Coordinates of C-alpha atoms in Angstrom, one line a residue:
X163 CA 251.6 -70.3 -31.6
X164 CA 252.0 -68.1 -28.8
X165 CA 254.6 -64.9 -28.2
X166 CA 256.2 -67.1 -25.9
X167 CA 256.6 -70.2 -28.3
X168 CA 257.8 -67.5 -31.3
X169 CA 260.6 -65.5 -28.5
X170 CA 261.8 -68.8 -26.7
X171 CA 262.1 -70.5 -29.8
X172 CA 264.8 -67.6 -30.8
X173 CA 262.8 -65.8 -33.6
X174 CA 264.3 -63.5 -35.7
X175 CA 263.9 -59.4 -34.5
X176 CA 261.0 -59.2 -37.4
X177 CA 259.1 -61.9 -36.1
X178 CA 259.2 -60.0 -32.5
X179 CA 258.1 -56.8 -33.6
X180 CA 255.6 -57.8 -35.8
X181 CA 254.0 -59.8 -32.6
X182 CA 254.5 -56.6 -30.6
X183 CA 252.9 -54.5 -32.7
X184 CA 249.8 -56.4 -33.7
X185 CA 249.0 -57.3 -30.1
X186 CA 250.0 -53.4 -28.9
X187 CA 248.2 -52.1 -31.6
X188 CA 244.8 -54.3 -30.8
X189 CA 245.2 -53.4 -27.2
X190 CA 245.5 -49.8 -28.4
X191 CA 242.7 -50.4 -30.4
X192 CA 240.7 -51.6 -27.3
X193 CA 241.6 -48.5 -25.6
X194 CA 241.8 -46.2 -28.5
X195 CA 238.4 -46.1 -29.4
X196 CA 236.6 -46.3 -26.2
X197 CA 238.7 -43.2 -25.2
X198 CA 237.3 -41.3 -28.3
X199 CA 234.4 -42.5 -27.2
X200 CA 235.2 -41.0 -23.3
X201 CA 235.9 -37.9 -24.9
X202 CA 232.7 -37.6 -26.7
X203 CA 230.9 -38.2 -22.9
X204 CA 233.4 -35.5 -21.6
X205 CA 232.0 -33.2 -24.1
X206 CA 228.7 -33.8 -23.1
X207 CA 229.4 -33.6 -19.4
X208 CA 230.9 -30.7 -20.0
X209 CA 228.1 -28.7 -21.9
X210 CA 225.2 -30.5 -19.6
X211 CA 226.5 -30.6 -16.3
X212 CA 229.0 -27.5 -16.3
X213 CA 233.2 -27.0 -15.6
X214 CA 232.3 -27.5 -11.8
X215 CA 230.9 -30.9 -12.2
X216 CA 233.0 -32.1 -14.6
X217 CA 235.5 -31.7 -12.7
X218 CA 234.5 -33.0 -9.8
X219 CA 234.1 -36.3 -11.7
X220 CA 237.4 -35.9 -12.6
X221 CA 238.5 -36.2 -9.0
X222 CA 236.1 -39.4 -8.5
X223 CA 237.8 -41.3 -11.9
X224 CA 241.2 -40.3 -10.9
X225 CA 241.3 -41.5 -7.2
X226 CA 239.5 -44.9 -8.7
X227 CA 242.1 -45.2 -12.0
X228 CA 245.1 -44.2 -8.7
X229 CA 243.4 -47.0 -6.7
X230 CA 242.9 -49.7 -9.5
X231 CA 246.4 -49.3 -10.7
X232 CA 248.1 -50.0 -7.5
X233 CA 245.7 -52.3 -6.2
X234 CA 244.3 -54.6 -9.4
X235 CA 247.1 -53.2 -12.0
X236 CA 250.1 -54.3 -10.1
X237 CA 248.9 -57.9 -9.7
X238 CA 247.9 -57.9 -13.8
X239 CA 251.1 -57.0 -14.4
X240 CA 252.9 -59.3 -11.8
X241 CA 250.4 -62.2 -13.2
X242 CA 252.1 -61.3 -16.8
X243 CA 255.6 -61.3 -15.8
X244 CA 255.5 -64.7 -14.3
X245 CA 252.8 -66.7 -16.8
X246 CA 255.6 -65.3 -19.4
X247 CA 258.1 -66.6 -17.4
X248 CA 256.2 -70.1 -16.9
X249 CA 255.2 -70.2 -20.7
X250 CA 258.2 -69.1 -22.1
X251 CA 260.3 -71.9 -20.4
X252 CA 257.2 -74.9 -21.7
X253 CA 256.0 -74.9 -17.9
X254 CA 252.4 -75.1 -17.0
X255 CA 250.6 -71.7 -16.2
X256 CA 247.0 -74.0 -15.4
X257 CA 247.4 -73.4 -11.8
X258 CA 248.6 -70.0 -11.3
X259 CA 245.9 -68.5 -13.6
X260 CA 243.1 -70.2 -11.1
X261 CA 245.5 -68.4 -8.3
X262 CA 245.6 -64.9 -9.9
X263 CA 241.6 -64.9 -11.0
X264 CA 241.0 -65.1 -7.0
X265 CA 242.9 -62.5 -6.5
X266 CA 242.2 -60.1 -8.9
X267 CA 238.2 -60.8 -7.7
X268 CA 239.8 -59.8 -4.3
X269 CA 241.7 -56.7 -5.6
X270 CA 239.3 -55.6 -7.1
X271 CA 236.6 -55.9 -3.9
X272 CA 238.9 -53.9 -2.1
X273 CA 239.3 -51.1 -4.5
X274 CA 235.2 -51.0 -4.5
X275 CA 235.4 -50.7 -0.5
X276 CA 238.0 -48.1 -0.3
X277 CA 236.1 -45.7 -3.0
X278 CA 232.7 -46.6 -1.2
X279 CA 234.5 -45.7 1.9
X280 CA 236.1 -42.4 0.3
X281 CA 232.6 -41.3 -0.9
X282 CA 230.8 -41.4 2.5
X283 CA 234.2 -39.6 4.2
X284 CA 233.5 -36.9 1.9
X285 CA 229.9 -36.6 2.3
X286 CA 229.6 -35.5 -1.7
X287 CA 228.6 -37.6 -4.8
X288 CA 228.9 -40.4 -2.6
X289 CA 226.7 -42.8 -5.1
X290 CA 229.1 -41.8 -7.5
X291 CA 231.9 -43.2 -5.5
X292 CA 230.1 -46.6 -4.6
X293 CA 229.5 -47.2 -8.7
X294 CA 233.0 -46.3 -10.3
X295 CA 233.9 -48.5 -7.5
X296 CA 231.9 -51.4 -8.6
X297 CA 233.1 -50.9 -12.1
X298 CA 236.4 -51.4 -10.8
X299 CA 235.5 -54.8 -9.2
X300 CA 233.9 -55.9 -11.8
X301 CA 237.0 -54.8 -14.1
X302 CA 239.2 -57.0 -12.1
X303 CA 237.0 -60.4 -12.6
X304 CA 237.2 -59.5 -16.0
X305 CA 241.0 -59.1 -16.4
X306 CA 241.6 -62.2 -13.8
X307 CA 239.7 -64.4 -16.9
X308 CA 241.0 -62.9 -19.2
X309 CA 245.3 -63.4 -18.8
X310 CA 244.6 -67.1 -19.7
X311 CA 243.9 -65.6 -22.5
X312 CA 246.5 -63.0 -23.3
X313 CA 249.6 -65.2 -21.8
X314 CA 249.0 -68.0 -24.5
X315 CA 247.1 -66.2 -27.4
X316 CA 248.5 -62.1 -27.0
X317 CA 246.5 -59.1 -26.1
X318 CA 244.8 -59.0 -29.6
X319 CA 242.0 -62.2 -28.9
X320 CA 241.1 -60.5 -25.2
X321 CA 241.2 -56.9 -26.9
X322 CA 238.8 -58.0 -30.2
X323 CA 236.3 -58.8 -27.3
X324 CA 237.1 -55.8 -25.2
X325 CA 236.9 -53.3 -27.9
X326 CA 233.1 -54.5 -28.1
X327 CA 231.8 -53.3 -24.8
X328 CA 233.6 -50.6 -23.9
X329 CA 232.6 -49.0 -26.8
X330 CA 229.3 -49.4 -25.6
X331 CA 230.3 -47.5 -22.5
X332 CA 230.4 -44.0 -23.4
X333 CA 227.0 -43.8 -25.3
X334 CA 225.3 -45.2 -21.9
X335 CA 227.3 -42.7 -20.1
X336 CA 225.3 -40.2 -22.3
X337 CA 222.1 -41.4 -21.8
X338 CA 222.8 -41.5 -17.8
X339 CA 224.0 -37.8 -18.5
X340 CA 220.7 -36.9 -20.7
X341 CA 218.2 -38.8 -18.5
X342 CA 219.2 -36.8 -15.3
X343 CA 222.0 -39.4 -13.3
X344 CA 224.1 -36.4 -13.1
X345 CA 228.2 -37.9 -13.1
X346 CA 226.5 -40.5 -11.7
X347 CA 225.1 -41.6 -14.5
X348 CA 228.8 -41.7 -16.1
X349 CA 229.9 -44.8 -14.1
X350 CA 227.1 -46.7 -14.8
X351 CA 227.3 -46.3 -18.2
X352 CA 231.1 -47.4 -17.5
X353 CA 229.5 -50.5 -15.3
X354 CA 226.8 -52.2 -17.9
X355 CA 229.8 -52.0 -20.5
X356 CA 232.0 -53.9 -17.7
X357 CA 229.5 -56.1 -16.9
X358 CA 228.9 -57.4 -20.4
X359 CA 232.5 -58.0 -20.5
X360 CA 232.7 -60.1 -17.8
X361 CA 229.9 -61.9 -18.7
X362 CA 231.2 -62.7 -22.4
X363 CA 234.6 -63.8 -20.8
X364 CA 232.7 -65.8 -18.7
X365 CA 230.9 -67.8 -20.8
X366 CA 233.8 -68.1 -23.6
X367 CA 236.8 -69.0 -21.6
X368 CA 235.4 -69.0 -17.9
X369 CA 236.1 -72.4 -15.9
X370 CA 234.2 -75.4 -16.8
X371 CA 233.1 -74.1 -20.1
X372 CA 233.3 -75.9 -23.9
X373 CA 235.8 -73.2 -25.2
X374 CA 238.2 -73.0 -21.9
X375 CA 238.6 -77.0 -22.6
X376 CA 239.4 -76.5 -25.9
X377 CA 241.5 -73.8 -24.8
X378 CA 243.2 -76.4 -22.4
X379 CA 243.1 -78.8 -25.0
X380 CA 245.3 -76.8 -27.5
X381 CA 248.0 -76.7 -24.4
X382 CA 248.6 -80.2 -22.9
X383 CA 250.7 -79.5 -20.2
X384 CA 248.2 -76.6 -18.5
X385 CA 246.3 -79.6 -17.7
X386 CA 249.1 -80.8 -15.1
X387 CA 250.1 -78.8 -11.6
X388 CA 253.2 -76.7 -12.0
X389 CA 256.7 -78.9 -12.2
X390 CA 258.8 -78.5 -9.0
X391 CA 261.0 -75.9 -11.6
X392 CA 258.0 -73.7 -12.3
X393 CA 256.9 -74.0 -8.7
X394 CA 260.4 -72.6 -7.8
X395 CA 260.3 -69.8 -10.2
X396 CA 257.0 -68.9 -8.6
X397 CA 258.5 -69.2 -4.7
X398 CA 255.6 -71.6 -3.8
X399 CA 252.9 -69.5 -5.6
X400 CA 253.0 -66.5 -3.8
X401 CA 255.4 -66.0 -1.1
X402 CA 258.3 -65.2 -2.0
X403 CA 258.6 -64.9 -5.1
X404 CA 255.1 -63.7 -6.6
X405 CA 254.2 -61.9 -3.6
X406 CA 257.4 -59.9 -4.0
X407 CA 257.2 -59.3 -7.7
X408 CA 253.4 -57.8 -6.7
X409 CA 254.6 -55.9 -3.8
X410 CA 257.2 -53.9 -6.2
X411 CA 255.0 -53.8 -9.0
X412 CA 252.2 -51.6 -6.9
X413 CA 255.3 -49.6 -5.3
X414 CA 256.3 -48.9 -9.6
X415 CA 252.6 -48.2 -10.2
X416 CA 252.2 -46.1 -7.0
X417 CA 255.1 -43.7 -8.4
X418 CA 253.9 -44.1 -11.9
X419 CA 250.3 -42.7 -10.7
X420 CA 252.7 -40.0 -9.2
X421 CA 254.7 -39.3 -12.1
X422 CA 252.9 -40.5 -15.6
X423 CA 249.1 -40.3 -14.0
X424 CA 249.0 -36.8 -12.8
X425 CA 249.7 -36.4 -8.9
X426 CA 249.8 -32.6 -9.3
X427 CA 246.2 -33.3 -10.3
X428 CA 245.6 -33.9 -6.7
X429 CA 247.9 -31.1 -5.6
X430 CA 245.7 -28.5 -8.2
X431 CA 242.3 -29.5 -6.1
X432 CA 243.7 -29.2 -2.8
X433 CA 244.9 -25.0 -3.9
X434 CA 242.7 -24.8 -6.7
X435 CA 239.3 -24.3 -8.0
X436 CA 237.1 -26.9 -9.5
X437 CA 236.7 -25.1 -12.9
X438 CA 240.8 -25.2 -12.7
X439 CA 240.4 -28.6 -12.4
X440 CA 238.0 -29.1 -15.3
X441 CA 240.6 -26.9 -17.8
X442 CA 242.9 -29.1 -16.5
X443 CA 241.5 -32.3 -17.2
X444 CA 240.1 -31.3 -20.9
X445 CA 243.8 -30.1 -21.8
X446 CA 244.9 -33.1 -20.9
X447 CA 242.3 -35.2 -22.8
X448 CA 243.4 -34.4 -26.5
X449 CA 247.0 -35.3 -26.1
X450 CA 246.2 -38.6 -24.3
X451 CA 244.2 -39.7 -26.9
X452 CA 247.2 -39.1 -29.2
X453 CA 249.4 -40.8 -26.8
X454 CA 247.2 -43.9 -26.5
X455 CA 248.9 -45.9 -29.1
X456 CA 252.3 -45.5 -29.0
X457 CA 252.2 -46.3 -25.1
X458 CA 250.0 -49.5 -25.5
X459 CA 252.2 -50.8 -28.1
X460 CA 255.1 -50.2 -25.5
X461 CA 252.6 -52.2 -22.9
X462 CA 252.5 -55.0 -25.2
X463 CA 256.1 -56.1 -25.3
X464 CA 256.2 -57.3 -21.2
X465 CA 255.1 -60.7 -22.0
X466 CA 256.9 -60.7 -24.8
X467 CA 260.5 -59.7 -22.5
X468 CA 259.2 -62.2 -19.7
X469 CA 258.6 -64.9 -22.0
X470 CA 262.1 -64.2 -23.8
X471 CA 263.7 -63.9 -20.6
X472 CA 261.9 -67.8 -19.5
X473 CA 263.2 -69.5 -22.7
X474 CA 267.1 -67.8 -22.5
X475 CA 266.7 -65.9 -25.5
X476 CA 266.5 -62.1 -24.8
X477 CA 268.8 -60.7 -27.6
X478 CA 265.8 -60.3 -30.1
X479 CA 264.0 -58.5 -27.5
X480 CA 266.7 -55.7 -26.5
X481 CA 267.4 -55.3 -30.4
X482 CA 263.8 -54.7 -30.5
X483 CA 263.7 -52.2 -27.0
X484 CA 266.9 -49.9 -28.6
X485 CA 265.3 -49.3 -32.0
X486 CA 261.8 -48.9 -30.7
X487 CA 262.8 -45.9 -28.6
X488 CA 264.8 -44.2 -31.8
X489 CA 261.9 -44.4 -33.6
X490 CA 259.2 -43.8 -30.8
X491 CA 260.7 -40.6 -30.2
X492 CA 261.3 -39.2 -34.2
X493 CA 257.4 -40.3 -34.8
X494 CA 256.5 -38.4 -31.1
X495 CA 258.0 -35.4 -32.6
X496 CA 255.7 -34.5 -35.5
X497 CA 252.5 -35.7 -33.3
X498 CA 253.6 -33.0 -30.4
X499 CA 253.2 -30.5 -33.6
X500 CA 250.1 -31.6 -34.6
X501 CA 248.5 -31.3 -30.7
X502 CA 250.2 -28.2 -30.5
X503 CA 249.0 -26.7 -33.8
X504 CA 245.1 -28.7 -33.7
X505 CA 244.7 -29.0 -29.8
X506 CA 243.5 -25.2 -29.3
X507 CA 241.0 -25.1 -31.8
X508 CA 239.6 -28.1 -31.2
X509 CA 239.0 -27.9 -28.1
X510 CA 236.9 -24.8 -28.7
X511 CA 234.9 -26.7 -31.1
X512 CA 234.0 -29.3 -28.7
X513 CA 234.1 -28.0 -25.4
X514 CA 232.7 -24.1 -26.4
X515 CA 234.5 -20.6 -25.6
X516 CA 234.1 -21.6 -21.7
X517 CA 237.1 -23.3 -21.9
X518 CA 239.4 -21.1 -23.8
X519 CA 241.5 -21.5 -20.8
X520 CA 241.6 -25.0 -21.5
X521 CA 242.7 -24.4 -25.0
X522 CA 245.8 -22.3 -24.4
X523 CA 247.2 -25.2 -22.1
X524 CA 246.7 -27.8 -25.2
X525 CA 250.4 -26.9 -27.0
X526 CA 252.3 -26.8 -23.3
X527 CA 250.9 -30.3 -22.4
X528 CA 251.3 -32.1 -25.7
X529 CA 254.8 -31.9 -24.8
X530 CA 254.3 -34.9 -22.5
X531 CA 254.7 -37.1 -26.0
X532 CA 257.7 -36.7 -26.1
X533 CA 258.7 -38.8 -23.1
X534 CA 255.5 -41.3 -23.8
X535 CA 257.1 -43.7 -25.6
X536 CA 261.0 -43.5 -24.6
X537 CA 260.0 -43.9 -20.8
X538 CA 257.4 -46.2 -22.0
X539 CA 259.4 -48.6 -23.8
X540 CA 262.1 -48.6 -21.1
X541 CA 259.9 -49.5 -18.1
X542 CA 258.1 -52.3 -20.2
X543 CA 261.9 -53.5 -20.6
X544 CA 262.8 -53.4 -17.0
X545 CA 258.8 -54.8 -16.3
X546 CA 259.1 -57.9 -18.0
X547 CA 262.7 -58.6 -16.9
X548 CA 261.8 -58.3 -13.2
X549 CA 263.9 -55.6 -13.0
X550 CA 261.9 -53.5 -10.9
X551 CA 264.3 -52.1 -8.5
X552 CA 265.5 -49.8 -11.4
X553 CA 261.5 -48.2 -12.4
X554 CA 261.4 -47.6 -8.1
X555 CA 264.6 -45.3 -7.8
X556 CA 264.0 -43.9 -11.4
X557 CA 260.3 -43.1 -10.4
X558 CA 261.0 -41.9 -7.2
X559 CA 263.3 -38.9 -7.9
X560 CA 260.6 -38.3 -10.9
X561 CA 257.9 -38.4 -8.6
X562 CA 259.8 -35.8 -6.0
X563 CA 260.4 -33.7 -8.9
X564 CA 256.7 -33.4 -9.9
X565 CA 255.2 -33.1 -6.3
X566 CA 257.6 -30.1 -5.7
X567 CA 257.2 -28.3 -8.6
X568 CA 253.2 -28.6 -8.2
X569 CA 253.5 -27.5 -5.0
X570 CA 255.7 -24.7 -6.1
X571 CA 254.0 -23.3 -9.2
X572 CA 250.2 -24.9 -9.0
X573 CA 248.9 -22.5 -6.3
X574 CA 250.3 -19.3 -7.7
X575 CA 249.6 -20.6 -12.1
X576 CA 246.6 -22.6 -11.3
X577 CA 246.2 -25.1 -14.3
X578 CA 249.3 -24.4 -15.9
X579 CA 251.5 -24.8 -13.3
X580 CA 250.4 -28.3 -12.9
X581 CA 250.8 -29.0 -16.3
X582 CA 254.6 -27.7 -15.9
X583 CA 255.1 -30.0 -12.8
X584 CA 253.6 -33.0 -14.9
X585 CA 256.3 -32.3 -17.9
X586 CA 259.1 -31.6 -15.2
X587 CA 258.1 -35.1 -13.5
X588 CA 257.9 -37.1 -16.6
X589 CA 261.2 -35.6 -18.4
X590 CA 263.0 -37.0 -15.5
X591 CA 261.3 -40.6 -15.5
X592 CA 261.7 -41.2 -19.3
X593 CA 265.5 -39.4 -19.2
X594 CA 266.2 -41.9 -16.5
X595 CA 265.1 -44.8 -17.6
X596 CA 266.6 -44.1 -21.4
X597 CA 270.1 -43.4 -19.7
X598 CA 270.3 -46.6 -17.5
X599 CA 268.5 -48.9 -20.6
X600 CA 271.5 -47.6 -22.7
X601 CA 273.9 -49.1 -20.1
X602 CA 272.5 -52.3 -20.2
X603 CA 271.3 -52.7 -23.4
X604 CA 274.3 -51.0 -25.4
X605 CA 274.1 -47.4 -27.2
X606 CA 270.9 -46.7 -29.4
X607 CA 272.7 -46.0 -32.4
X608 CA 271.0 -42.5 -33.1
X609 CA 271.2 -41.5 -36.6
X610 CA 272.3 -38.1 -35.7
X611 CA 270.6 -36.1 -38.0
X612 CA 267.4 -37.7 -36.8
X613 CA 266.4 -35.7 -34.8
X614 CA 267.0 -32.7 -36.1
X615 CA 265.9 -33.1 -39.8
X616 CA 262.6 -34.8 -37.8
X617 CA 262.3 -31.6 -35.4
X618 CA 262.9 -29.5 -38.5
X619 CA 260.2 -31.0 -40.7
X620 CA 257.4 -31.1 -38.0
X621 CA 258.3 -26.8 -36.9
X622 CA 258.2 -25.9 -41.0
X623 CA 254.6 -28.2 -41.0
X624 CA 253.8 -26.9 -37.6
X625 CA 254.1 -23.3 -38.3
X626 CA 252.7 -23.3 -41.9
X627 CA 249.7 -25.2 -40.3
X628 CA 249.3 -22.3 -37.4
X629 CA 249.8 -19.7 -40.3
X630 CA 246.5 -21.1 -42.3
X631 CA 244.7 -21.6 -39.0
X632 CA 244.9 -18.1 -37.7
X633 CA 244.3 -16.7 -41.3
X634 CA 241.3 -18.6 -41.6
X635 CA 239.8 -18.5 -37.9
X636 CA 241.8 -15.4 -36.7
X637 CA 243.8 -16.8 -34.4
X638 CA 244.6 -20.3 -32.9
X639 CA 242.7 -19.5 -29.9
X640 CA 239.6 -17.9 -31.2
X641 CA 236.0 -19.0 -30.8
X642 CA 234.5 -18.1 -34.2
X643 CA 231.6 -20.8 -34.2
X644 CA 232.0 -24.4 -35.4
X645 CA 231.4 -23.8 -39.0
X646 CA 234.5 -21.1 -39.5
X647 CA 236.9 -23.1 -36.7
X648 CA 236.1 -26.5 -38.3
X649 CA 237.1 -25.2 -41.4
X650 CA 240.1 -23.6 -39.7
X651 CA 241.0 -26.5 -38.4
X652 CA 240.4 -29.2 -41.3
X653 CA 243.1 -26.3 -43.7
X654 CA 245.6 -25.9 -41.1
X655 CA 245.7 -29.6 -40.7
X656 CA 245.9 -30.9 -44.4
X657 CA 248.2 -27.7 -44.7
X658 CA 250.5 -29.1 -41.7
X659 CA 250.6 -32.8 -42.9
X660 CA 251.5 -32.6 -46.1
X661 CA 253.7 -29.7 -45.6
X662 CA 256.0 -31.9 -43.3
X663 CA 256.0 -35.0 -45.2
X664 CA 257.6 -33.2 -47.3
X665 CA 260.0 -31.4 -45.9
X666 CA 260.8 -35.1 -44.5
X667 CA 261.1 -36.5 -48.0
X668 CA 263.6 -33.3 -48.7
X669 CA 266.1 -33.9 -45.9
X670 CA 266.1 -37.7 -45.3
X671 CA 264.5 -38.2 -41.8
X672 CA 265.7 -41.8 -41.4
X673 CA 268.4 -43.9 -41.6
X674 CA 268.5 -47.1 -43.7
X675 CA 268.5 -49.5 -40.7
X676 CA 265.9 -47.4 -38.9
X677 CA 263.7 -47.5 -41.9
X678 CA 264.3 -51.5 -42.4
X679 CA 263.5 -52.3 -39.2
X680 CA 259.9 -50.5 -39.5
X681 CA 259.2 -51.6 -42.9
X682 CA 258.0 -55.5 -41.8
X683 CA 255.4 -53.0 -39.8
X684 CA 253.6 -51.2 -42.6
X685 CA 251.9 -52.0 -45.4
X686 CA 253.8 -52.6 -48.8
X687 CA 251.9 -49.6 -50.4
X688 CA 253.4 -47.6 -47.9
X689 CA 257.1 -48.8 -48.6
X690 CA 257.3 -46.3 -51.5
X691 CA 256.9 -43.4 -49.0
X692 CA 259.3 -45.3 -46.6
X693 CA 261.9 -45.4 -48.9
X694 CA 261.3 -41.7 -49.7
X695 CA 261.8 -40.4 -46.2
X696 CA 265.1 -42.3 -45.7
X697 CA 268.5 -41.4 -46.5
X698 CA 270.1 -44.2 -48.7
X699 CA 268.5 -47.1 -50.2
X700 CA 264.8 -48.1 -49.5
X701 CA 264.1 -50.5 -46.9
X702 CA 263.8 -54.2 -48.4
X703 CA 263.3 -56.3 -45.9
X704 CA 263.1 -60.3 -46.2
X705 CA 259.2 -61.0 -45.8
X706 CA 259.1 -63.1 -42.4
X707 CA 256.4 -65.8 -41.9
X708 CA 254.7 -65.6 -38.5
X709 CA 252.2 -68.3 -38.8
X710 CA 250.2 -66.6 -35.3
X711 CA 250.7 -63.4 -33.3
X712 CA 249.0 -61.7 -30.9

């Protein structure tokens, strides 16, 4: 049973989150791990190569991550929005997935032309270019075989498999690092894990192959063209009406890369230095790994909106959107303590004292959490409704706001300047998209004291967890050595955890109906801590049977 099937066929709000989650959190898991992974490499890079090379690698995997997301990204997530919309209302998606794999191979070729291109206009590290390039191609194949997948099964079957190779990726990176490739060798560590990707999808669920026929099989009508309905909802496959849909998705993603990717990265190499750039990058590095999940779980409720929106039934999925962004935002708070508090000291411990600078930026950027998963949430909303008109005006005034503040404070702050100018651009996206999903979707119900017994709990934790760090270590930023830091920083944390949990459990951070609505989520040996944080009686939920999810 697919999302589609559960959502169309008017599934309870349980049944919805509980596909949500399992396919955000495998497509987390898919991401999460390689990026620990990444970070490892980025250490490595870092100690081997030096602060100017890594950050000229930097440069090289933004401009290809910039590209890829307008380019490949925008056609993924146009692909999603209309199989969703096919699959949702019982139509066939057999011949727009054939459609969509031919494009993404042709996406993706362009994005490898335009950084091959790119590398020989700037005459540096031009090899470099050509492979991250390359990886993006292949990337692309590897997606275009892989929606079949995702629109009928979730993220989680396409996610298992990715999770496989690109944790591979990083440990090649290292060798390519250790054997003398330079950053170089980074991208084709990146490209063998691709490869073997592609070549798994290929062989599992590629055309013509025993497992796409069962595949096939299991879905009778994606054996048959599209009805004349479905070939209306598409426009004629292509133009209008998916051609449009991609257009405006790569116009979202083109002010996302401006707003949520880090533009005044671009803004900081142009008046800056590379090592800037490098203490840039690695402040940023800790509190995306944090934000990883919580986003990709927001990522993994488009099809789920698309398909809801197909079968006539969206009600389950707005109930779903309101309460996700209550209780995105109360768990963002204690993790924007916990980056703040940890961030500095880690970073010394992995990077070294070089980047001290680095460090010191940690707590100011891990405020960025807090508009992860509200804005996140919202624009998956809008996303999967088609409703991109809204994420364009939003995003632009976002994106003018971070490009003028970078401007403003990058060349004069350096580093921390363009970390202001990325909070200033991404407080304006999530605020805007919170305030107009409110009007559509009705007020989120805050409990009120939400907020501030959550804020409360997470500054007592935080600041108990800074006290036993600097006691320990001598400060929060202080290079001491890895022994005395990593015993610093394993005190203050167990300190800071347990020191807000309960604080939470003393003033009641949830309500009852925020607390029931998570509890089908978690474990049942988990409900007894549930139940202790929440004000009233414990969560006690129905048990719903999902018999498939993502």
């Amino acid at each position: 049973m697919s999302t589609a099937h559960v959502v169309g066929g008017g599934a309870d709000t349980a049944s919805v989150r509980r596909l949500v989650l399992r396919g955000g959190l495998w497509s987390a898991a898919s991401q999460l791990f390689p990026a620990v992974g990444t970070a490892v490499l980025s250490v490595v890079a870092a100690r081997a190569l030096g602060s100017n090379a890594l950050g000229r690698q930097s440069l090289i995997a933004y401009v290809n991550a910039a590209a890829a997301a307008v380019v490949v990204g925008s056609l993924t997530s146009a692909s999603l929005r209309h199989l969703g919309l096919l699959h949702g209302a019982g139509d066939s998606t057999a011949e727009l997935t054939r459609w969509t794999l031919r494009a993404h191979v042709a996406a993706g070729a362009l994005v490898c032309a335009l950084m091959a291109a790119t590398g020989a206009a700037v005459g540096r590290d031009h090899v470099a270019w050509a492979v991250v390039g390359s990886v993006s191609l292949i990337d692309a194949a590897a997606m275009g075989i892989g929606l079949r997948v995702v629109v009928k099964d979730g993220w989680a079957p396409y996610a298992r498999l990715s999770l496989i190779f690109q944790m591979v990726g990083p440990p090649l990176g290292i060798v390519g690092v250790l054997v003398g490739l330079g950053i170089t060798g980074i991208f084709v560590g990146d490209g063998l894990a691709a490869l073997g990707l592609l070549v798994a999808l290929t062989c599992l669920y590629g055309p013509r192959t025993r497992w796409s026929r069962a595949l096939a099989a299991a879905v009778p009508a994606d054996g048959a063209r599209l009805s004349p309905r479905g070939r209306w909802r598409l426009g004629g496959l292509g133009a209008p009406g998916f051609g449009r849909t991609w257009r405006q998705f790569a116009l979202v993603e083109l002010i996302t890369q401006v707003v949520a990717k880090r533009v005044e990265f671009v803004v900081l190499i142009a008046v800056a230095t590379s090592q800037d750039v490098a203490m840039y990058s690695v402040a940023f590095t800790f509190v995306v790994l944090i934000a990883l999940v919580p986003s990709m779980v927001a990522s993994a409720a488009l099809p789920v909106i698309a398909a809801a929106e197909g079968g006539g039934s969206l009600e389950s999925a707005t109930a779903h959107v309101r309460l996700a962004i209550r209780l995105g935002t109360l768990i963002c708070v204690p993790l924007v303590a916990l980056a703040a508090v940890v961030g500095p000291t880690t970073v010394l411990i992995v990077y070294g004292a070089e980047y001290v600078d680095a460090a010191r930026l940690v707590p100011v950027a891990a405020l960025a959490l807090l508009a992860s998963v509200g804005g996140g949430v919202c624009g998956k909303y809008w996303a999967g409704r088609g409703r991109l008109g809204v994420l364009l005006a939003v995003g632009a005034g976002a994106g003018l706001v971070d490009v003028v503040v970078a401007v403003v404070l990058a060349a004069r702050y350096g580093a921390l300047g363009a970390v202001v100018a990325n909070l200033a651009g991404q407080a304006v996206f999530a605020g805007g998209l919170i305030i107009v999903t409110v009007r559509r979707t009705g007020a989120l119900g805050w409990y009120r004291r939400g907020l501030v017994t959550m804020t409360t709990s997470s500054v007592y934790g935080g600041l108990l967890a800074a006290a036993t760090i600097s006691v320990v270590n001598g400060g929060l930023v202080q290079d001491t050595g890895i022994v005395r830091s990593a015993a610093a920083l394993s005190a203050g944390g167990t300190v800071g955890v347990v020191a807000t949990v309960l604080m939470a459990m003393l003033l009641k951070v949830l309500d009852a109906e925020e607390a029931s609505w998570l509890a089908p989520l978690l474990p049942r040996r988990l409900w007894g801590l549930l139940a202790a944080v929440t004000a009233g009686p414990g969560p006690r939920p129905r048990p719903v049977a999902v018999r498939a999810a993502m």
